CSV table of C-alpha atoms and ligand atoms in Angstrom, one decimal:
chain,number,residue,atom,x,y,z
C,1,MET,CA,-65.0,32.8,22.2
C,2,ARG,CA,-61.8,30.7,22.7
C,3,ARG,CA,-59.6,29.5,19.8
C,4,TYR,CA,-58.9,26.0,19.8
C,5,LEU,CA,-55.3,24.8,20.0
C,6,VAL,CA,-54.0,21.6,18.5
C,7,ALA,CA,-50.5,21.1,19.5
C,8,GLY,CA,-48.4,18.1,18.6
C,9,ASN,CA,-45.7,16.7,21.2
C,10,TRP,CA,-43.4,14.7,19.1
C,11,LYS,CA,-41.6,13.4,22.2
C,12,LEU,CA,-38.2,11.7,21.5
C,13,ASN,CA,-38.8,11.2,17.7
C,14,LEU,CA,-37.9,12.8,14.4
C,15,GLY,CA,-34.4,14.3,13.9
C,16,PRO,CA,-33.9,17.2,11.6
C,17,ALA,CA,-34.3,15.4,8.4
C,18,ALA,CA,-37.7,13.5,9.1
C,19,GLY,CA,-38.9,16.5,11.1
C,20,ARG,CA,-38.5,18.8,8.3
C,21,GLU,CA,-40.4,16.4,5.9
C,22,LEU,CA,-43.3,16.1,8.3
C,23,ALA,CA,-43.6,20.0,9.1
C,24,PHE,CA,-43.4,20.5,5.5
C,25,GLY,CA,-45.9,18.3,4.5
C,26,LEU,CA,-48.4,19.8,7.3
C,27,ALA,CA,-47.7,23.3,6.1
C,28,ASP,CA,-48.2,22.6,2.7
C,29,ARG,CA,-51.6,21.1,3.4
C,30,LEU,CA,-52.8,23.8,5.6
C,31,ARG,CA,-51.5,26.9,3.9
C,32,GLY,CA,-54.6,29.2,3.1
C,33,ARG,CA,-57.0,27.6,4.9
C,34,GLU,CA,-58.6,29.7,7.2
C,35,LEU,CA,-58.5,27.7,10.3
C,36,ARG,CA,-60.6,29.0,13.4
C,37,GLY,CA,-57.9,27.7,15.7
C,38,ASP,CA,-54.0,27.5,16.3
C,39,VAL,CA,-51.8,24.8,15.3
C,40,VAL,CA,-48.3,23.9,16.9
C,41,VAL,CA,-45.7,21.3,16.3
C,42,CYS,CA,-43.0,20.7,19.3
C,43,PRO,CA,-40.3,18.8,17.9
C,44,PRO,CA,-37.0,18.0,20.1
C,45,PHE,CA,-34.5,20.8,20.4
C,46,VAL,CA,-32.1,19.5,17.4
C,47,THR,CA,-35.2,19.8,15.1
C,48,LEU,CA,-36.4,23.0,15.8
C,49,ALA,CA,-34.3,24.8,13.4
C,50,ALA,CA,-35.2,22.4,10.7
C,51,VAL,CA,-38.7,23.0,11.3
C,52,ALA,CA,-38.7,26.6,12.0
C,53,PRO,CA,-39.1,27.6,8.1
C,54,ALA,CA,-42.3,25.4,7.9
C,55,ALA,CA,-43.8,26.9,11.3
C,56,GLN,CA,-43.9,30.3,11.0
C,57,GLY,CA,-47.6,30.9,12.0
C,58,ASP,CA,-49.2,30.5,8.7
C,59,PRO,CA,-50.8,28.6,10.4
C,60,VAL,CA,-48.3,26.1,11.8
C,61,GLN,CA,-46.5,27.7,14.9
C,62,LEU,CA,-43.3,26.2,16.6
C,63,GLY,CA,-43.3,24.7,20.1
C,64,ALA,CA,-40.7,23.2,22.5
C,65,GLN,CA,-41.1,20.3,24.8
C,66,ASN,CA,-39.0,21.6,27.7
C,67,CYS,CA,-36.8,24.6,28.9
C,68,ALA,CA,-34.5,25.5,31.8
C,69,ALA,CA,-35.9,27.1,34.8
C,70,TRP,CA,-33.1,29.5,34.7
C,71,ASP,CA,-32.2,32.2,32.1
C,72,LYS,CA,-28.5,31.3,31.8
C,73,GLY,CA,-25.2,29.9,33.8
C,74,ALA,CA,-23.4,27.0,34.5
C,75,TYR,CA,-26.4,24.5,33.8
C,76,THR,CA,-24.9,21.8,31.4
C,77,GLY,CA,-27.4,20.5,29.0
C,78,GLU,CA,-30.2,23.0,29.6
C,79,VAL,CA,-31.9,25.5,27.2
C,80,SER,CA,-33.2,28.6,27.9
C,81,ALA,CA,-36.7,29.9,27.1
C,82,ALA,CA,-35.0,33.1,25.7
C,83,MET,CA,-32.9,31.0,23.2
C,84,LEU,CA,-36.0,28.9,22.2
C,85,ALA,CA,-37.8,32.5,21.4
C,86,GLU,CA,-34.6,33.4,19.5
C,87,ALA,CA,-35.0,30.0,17.5
C,88,GLY,CA,-38.6,30.7,16.6
C,89,VAL,CA,-40.6,29.0,19.2
C,90,ARG,CA,-43.6,30.3,20.5
C,91,TYR,CA,-45.1,27.7,22.9
C,92,VAL,CA,-43.1,25.4,25.4
C,93,ILE,CA,-44.7,22.4,27.4
C,94,VAL,CA,-44.3,22.2,31.0
C,95,GLY,CA,-45.1,19.7,33.5
C,96,HIS,CA,-45.7,16.6,31.1
C,97,SER,CA,-46.2,13.3,33.1
C,98,GLU,CA,-43.4,11.9,31.4
C,99,ARG,CA,-41.0,14.8,32.8
C,100,ARG,CA,-42.8,14.1,36.1
C,101,GLN,CA,-42.4,10.3,36.0
C,102,TYR,CA,-38.7,10.0,34.4
C,103,PHE,CA,-37.0,13.1,35.3
C,104,ARG,CA,-38.6,13.5,38.7
C,105,GLU,CA,-39.7,17.0,38.0
C,106,ILE,CA,-42.1,18.6,40.6
C,107,ASP,CA,-44.1,21.6,40.9
C,108,GLN,CA,-41.1,23.9,41.8
C,109,ASP,CA,-39.7,23.2,38.5
C,110,PHE,CA,-42.6,24.0,36.7
C,111,VAL,CA,-43.1,27.3,38.7
C,112,GLY,CA,-39.6,28.1,37.4
C,113,LYS,CA,-40.1,27.2,34.2
C,114,ILE,CA,-43.3,28.9,33.2
C,115,ASP,CA,-41.7,32.0,34.8
C,116,GLN,CA,-39.0,31.8,32.4
C,117,VAL,CA,-41.2,30.8,29.3
C,118,HIS,CA,-43.4,33.9,30.1
C,119,ALA,CA,-40.4,36.2,30.8
C,120,ALA,CA,-39.1,35.4,27.1
C,121,GLY,CA,-42.5,36.2,25.9
C,122,LEU,CA,-43.7,33.0,24.8
C,123,LYS,CA,-46.8,30.8,26.1
C,124,ALA,CA,-46.4,27.8,28.3
C,125,ILE,CA,-48.6,24.6,27.8
C,126,PHE,CA,-48.8,23.5,31.3
C,127,CYS,CA,-49.8,19.7,31.8
C,128,TYR,CA,-51.3,17.9,34.5
C,129,GLY,CA,-53.5,14.6,35.2
C,130,GLU,CA,-54.0,11.8,37.5
C,131,VAL,CA,-52.7,8.2,37.2
C,132,LEU,CA,-54.9,5.1,37.0
C,133,ASP,CA,-54.8,4.3,40.8
C,134,GLU,CA,-55.6,7.7,41.5
C,135,ARG,CA,-58.6,7.6,39.1
C,136,LYS,CA,-59.8,4.1,40.4
C,137,GLY,CA,-59.5,5.5,43.9
C,138,GLY,CA,-61.7,8.2,43.3
C,139,ARG,CA,-59.0,10.6,43.8
C,140,ALA,CA,-58.8,12.3,40.3
C,141,GLU,CA,-60.3,15.6,41.1
C,142,ALA,CA,-58.2,15.9,44.3
C,143,VAL,CA,-55.0,15.3,42.5
C,144,VAL,CA,-55.6,17.7,39.7
C,145,GLU,CA,-56.7,20.1,42.4
C,146,ALA,CA,-53.3,19.7,44.2
C,147,GLN,CA,-51.4,19.9,41.0
C,148,LEU,CA,-53.0,23.3,39.8
C,149,ARG,CA,-52.8,24.5,43.4
C,150,GLY,CA,-49.1,24.0,43.6
C,151,VAL,CA,-48.3,25.9,40.4
C,152,LEU,CA,-50.9,28.5,39.3
C,153,PRO,CA,-50.7,30.7,42.3
C,154,ARG,CA,-47.2,31.0,42.3
C,155,LEU,CA,-46.8,32.1,39.1
C,156,GLU,CA,-45.5,35.9,38.4
C,157,GLY,CA,-47.5,36.9,35.3
C,158,ALA,CA,-49.9,34.2,33.9
C,159,ASN,CA,-52.8,35.2,32.1
C,160,ALA,CA,-55.2,33.6,29.4
C,161,TYR,CA,-52.8,34.8,26.8
C,162,ASN,CA,-49.6,33.3,27.9
C,163,LEU,CA,-50.8,30.1,29.6
C,164,VAL,CA,-52.5,26.9,28.2
C,165,LEU,CA,-53.8,24.2,30.5
C,166,ALA,CA,-53.5,20.3,29.1
C,167,TYR,CA,-55.3,17.9,31.3
C,168,GLU,CA,-53.7,14.7,30.5
C,169,PRO,CA,-55.0,11.7,32.5
C,170,VAL,CA,-51.8,9.5,32.6
C,171,TRP,CA,-53.8,6.4,32.1
C,172,ALA,CA,-54.7,7.7,28.4
C,173,ILE,CA,-51.3,8.8,27.4
C,174,GLY,CA,-50.1,6.5,24.6
C,175,THR,CA,-52.4,3.7,25.7
C,176,GLY,CA,-55.0,3.8,23.1
C,177,GLU,CA,-57.3,4.2,26.0
C,178,THR,CA,-59.0,7.7,25.7
C,179,ALA,CA,-61.1,9.6,28.4
C,180,THR,CA,-64.6,9.5,27.5
C,181,PRO,CA,-66.1,13.0,26.2
C,182,GLU,CA,-67.9,13.2,29.5
C,183,ILE,CA,-64.8,12.5,31.8
C,184,ALA,CA,-62.9,14.9,29.6
C,185,GLN,CA,-65.6,17.5,30.2
C,186,HIS,CA,-66.1,16.9,33.9
C,187,MET,CA,-62.4,17.3,34.5
C,188,HIS,CA,-61.9,20.3,32.3
C,189,ALA,CA,-65.0,22.0,34.0
C,190,HIS,CA,-63.4,21.3,37.3
C,191,SER,CA,-60.0,22.4,36.1
C,192,ARG,CA,-61.5,25.7,35.0
C,193,ALA,CA,-63.5,26.3,38.3
C,194,LEU,CA,-60.2,25.9,40.1
C,195,ALA,CA,-58.4,28.2,37.6
C,196,GLY,CA,-61.0,30.7,38.3
C,197,GLN,CA,-60.3,30.5,42.2
C,198,LEU,CA,-56.5,30.6,41.4
C,199,LEU,CA,-56.3,33.1,38.6
C,200,GLY,CA,-59.5,35.0,38.6
C,201,ALA,CA,-62.8,34.3,36.8
C,202,GLU,CA,-62.0,36.4,34.0
C,203,THR,CA,-58.6,34.7,33.2
C,204,ALA,CA,-60.5,31.2,33.7
C,205,GLY,CA,-63.2,31.9,31.3
C,206,ALA,CA,-60.8,32.9,28.7
C,207,LEU,CA,-58.0,30.1,29.3
C,208,ARG,CA,-57.6,27.2,27.0
C,209,ILE,CA,-57.7,23.9,28.4
C,210,LEU,CA,-56.3,21.1,26.1
C,211,TYR,CA,-57.3,17.5,26.4
C,212,GLY,CA,-54.6,14.9,26.0
C,213,GLY,CA,-54.2,11.1,25.8
C,214,SER,CA,-54.9,9.0,22.8
C,215,CYS,CA,-56.6,11.9,21.0
C,216,LYS,CA,-57.1,10.5,17.3
C,217,PRO,CA,-58.8,11.7,14.3
C,218,ASP,CA,-61.7,9.6,15.3
C,219,ASN,CA,-62.5,10.8,18.7
C,220,ALA,CA,-60.9,14.5,18.2
C,221,ARG,CA,-64.4,15.9,17.1
C,222,GLU,CA,-66.5,14.8,20.1
C,223,LEU,CA,-63.7,15.5,22.7
C,224,ILE,CA,-63.0,19.0,21.2
C,225,GLY,CA,-66.5,19.7,20.8
C,226,GLN,CA,-67.1,19.6,24.6
C,227,PRO,CA,-67.8,22.8,25.9
C,228,ASP,CA,-64.5,23.2,28.2
C,229,VAL,CA,-62.3,21.3,26.0
C,230,ASP,CA,-60.3,24.0,23.9
C,231,GLY,CA,-58.2,21.6,21.7
C,232,GLY,CA,-55.8,18.6,22.1
C,233,LEU,CA,-52.2,17.8,23.1
C,234,ILE,CA,-51.3,15.0,20.6
C,235,GLY,CA,-48.5,12.8,21.0
C,236,GLY,CA,-48.5,9.8,18.6
C,237,ALA,CA,-51.1,10.8,16.3
C,238,SER,CA,-48.8,13.9,15.7
C,239,LEU,CA,-46.1,12.0,14.2
C,240,LYS,CA,-48.2,11.1,10.8
C,241,ALA,CA,-49.3,14.0,8.9
C,242,ALA,CA,-52.5,12.3,7.9
C,243,ASP,CA,-53.6,11.6,11.8
C,244,PHE,CA,-52.6,15.0,12.7
C,245,LEU,CA,-54.5,16.7,9.8
C,246,GLY,CA,-57.4,14.7,10.8
C,247,ILE,CA,-57.4,15.8,14.2
C,248,ILE,CA,-57.3,19.5,12.9
C,249,ASP,CA,-60.2,18.6,10.7
C,250,GLY,CA,-62.1,17.2,13.9
C,251,ALA,CA,-61.3,20.6,15.5
C,252,GLU,CA,-62.7,22.5,12.8
C,253,ALA,CA,-65.7,20.2,12.7
C,254,ALA,CA,-66.3,20.8,16.5
C,255,CYS,CA,-66.4,24.6,15.9
C,256,ASP,CA,-69.2,23.9,13.6
C,257,GLY,CA,-71.1,22.2,16.4
R,1,PGA,P1,-50.5,10.4,23.2
R,1,PGA,O1,-49.8,11.6,23.9
R,1,PGA,O2,-51.5,11.1,22.1
R,1,PGA,O3,-49.6,9.6,22.6
R,1,PGA,O4,-51.4,9.6,24.1
R,1,PGA,C1,-50.1,12.3,24.5
R,1,PGA,C2,-49.3,13.4,25.4
R,1,PGA,O5,-48.3,12.8,26.0
R,1,PGA,O6,-49.1,14.7,25.2
């Protein structure tokens, strides 16, 4: 049985003061609830220290949005996975479409980063997904296959415990347009089958695959209720406590069937 994961990607939002307020608000509302899944918030680097006291795992955990592909050295502006671990981080997002699009990150970067995440004892959330033209052209499955084949077999020690996949169709990110539950299920099942080829059937069966792209309180239950959807990576709706909590409630409701 896979535990769901709901992770909030705050992107370039919320400095230390606002981040602390949101994180403590979430922690207060969730404390003492016996959740059947995991909850993670991923603030900007400078907000991590302010959020850390509210995200020590009961049940909220701390995540980061990026890390360096190296462990140390002359790489101005970079932050290593080991430093993030020391700051209380447990999860690191890698391969987000905004990193691909605006920062020209490619497979080789993702392999280096995920290996660093794993070397630091952390879990990676690896994002992938097709853009609108690719979907319209009937190439969504092939694009996803190339994105997974370009990274998963090259990882040094990936397993179902330290790796989470996040299928994020780019046409659904921040657009208010969501994949239908049928599309999400189809792409997740496709991803899991590929993961089976690349990492082995046992790992693929236990691997959590999140959906990301305009996931909201009113669609979370149906999306996360799909057999191969194991939670959500949440952008916009993670910035408001009520919305993020509503998505967690959706995930809990999905556990009830
Ligand atoms: P969104 O973003 O929920 O705002 O669509 C999701 C993401 O980018 O991870």
